[in-house]
mmCIF file of C-alpha atoms in Angstrom:
data_model
loop_
_atom_site.group_PDB
_atom_site.id
_atom_site.type_symbol
_atom_site.label_atom_id
_atom_site.label_comp_id
_atom_site.label_asym_id
_atom_site.label_seq_id
_atom_site.Cartn_x
_atom_site.Cartn_y
_atom_site.Cartn_z
ATOM 1 C CA MET L 1 58.977 -31.429 61.033
ATOM 2 C CA GLN L 2 55.231 -31.760 61.484
ATOM 3 C CA GLU L 3 52.869 -29.669 59.402
ATOM 4 C CA ALA L 4 51.519 -27.822 62.467
ATOM 5 C CA ALA L 5 55.040 -26.867 63.533
ATOM 6 C CA LYS L 6 55.808 -25.630 60.021
ATOM 7 C CA MET L 7 52.664 -23.503 60.038
ATOM 8 C CA LYS L 8 53.595 -22.041 63.423
ATOM 9 C CA LEU L 9 56.998 -21.040 62.027
ATOM 10 C CA MET L 10 55.335 -19.389 59.025
ATOM 11 C CA TYR L 11 53.094 -17.322 61.314
ATOM 12 C CA ASN L 12 56.158 -16.333 63.298
ATOM 13 C CA ASP L 13 58.067 -15.328 60.158
ATOM 14 C CA LEU L 14 55.093 -13.325 58.917
ATOM 15 C CA PHE L 15 54.212 -11.389 62.064
ATOM 16 C CA THR L 16 57.556 -10.763 63.783
ATOM 17 C CA GLY L 17 59.128 -8.554 61.124
ATOM 18 C CA GLU L 18 58.651 -4.777 61.099
ATOM 19 C CA ALA L 19 55.767 -4.835 58.619
ATOM 20 C CA GLY L 20 54.134 -7.822 60.326
ATOM 21 C CA LYS L 21 54.188 -6.098 63.706
ATOM 22 C CA LYS L 22 52.466 -3.060 62.190
ATOM 23 C CA VAL L 23 49.837 -5.229 60.503
ATOM 24 C CA LEU L 24 49.249 -7.131 63.743
ATOM 25 C CA GLY L 25 48.812 -3.841 65.593
ATOM 26 C CA ASP L 26 46.269 -2.716 63.010
ATOM 27 C CA LEU L 27 44.364 -5.992 63.344
ATOM 28 C CA GLU L 28 44.372 -5.666 67.127
ATOM 29 C CA ALA L 29 42.818 -2.209 66.812
ATOM 30 C CA ARG L 30 40.100 -3.462 64.450
ATOM 31 C CA CYS L 31 39.223 -6.888 65.852
ATOM 32 C CA ASN L 32 38.086 -6.401 69.454
ATOM 33 C CA TRP L 33 41.409 -7.638 70.812
ATOM 34 C CA ARG L 34 40.900 -6.353 74.338
ATOM 35 C CA THR L 35 37.308 -5.181 74.242
ATOM 36 C CA SER L 36 33.904 -6.789 74.260
ATOM 37 C CA SER L 37 32.561 -7.995 70.939
ATOM 38 C CA TYR L 38 28.972 -7.807 72.232
ATOM 39 C CA VAL L 39 26.561 -5.632 70.228
ATOM 40 C CA ALA L 40 23.475 -4.896 72.308
ATOM 41 C CA GLY L 41 20.284 -6.186 70.734
ATOM 42 C CA ASP L 42 21.959 -7.634 67.638
ATOM 43 C CA ALA L 43 23.027 -11.268 67.807
ATOM 44 C CA ASN L 44 24.203 -11.280 64.185
ATOM 45 C CA ALA L 45 26.462 -8.268 64.688
ATOM 46 C CA THR L 46 27.819 -9.843 67.887
ATOM 47 C CA ALA L 47 28.598 -13.055 66.001
ATOM 48 C CA PHE L 48 30.330 -11.069 63.256
ATOM 49 C CA GLU L 49 32.456 -9.131 65.748
ATOM 50 C CA GLU L 50 33.297 -12.307 67.658
ATOM 51 C CA GLY L 51 34.389 -13.921 64.379
ATOM 52 C CA LYS L 52 36.900 -11.118 63.822
ATOM 53 C CA ARG L 53 38.158 -11.544 67.374
ATOM 54 C CA ALA L 54 38.509 -15.318 66.928
ATOM 55 C CA VAL L 55 40.841 -14.847 63.953
ATOM 56 C CA LEU L 56 43.062 -12.495 65.931
ATOM 57 C CA LEU L 57 43.118 -14.872 68.903
ATOM 58 C CA HIS L 58 44.215 -17.642 66.553
ATOM 59 C CA ILE L 59 47.078 -15.503 65.263
ATOM 60 C CA HIS L 60 48.204 -14.759 68.811
ATOM 61 C CA ASN L 61 47.986 -18.444 69.724
ATOM 62 C CA MET L 62 50.169 -19.327 66.759
ATOM 63 C CA LEU L 63 52.739 -16.724 67.823
ATOM 64 C CA ARG L 64 52.799 -17.892 71.451
ATOM 65 C CA GLU L 65 55.774 -19.969 72.495
ATOM 66 C CA ASP L 66 54.789 -23.292 74.005
#
C-alpha cells in the first residue's frame, strides 16, 4: 500500500470514531469551515484565519472517498 493511502486510512481511523467526530465538529466551529476568513483591513489576520481553514479543508479532503 502506498504511503498516501496509508495516511488517508489513518485520518479515517482518527476522525470517524465517536471522539474524532466530536473533535472534527469542534474544529469546524473554530476554523471558518463554512464562513469567510476575511478580516476587514487586516491582511495578516485574514492570512491567519485562512491558514486555520486550510488545515480543516485538508482534513476533509483526506476523509473524502475518491
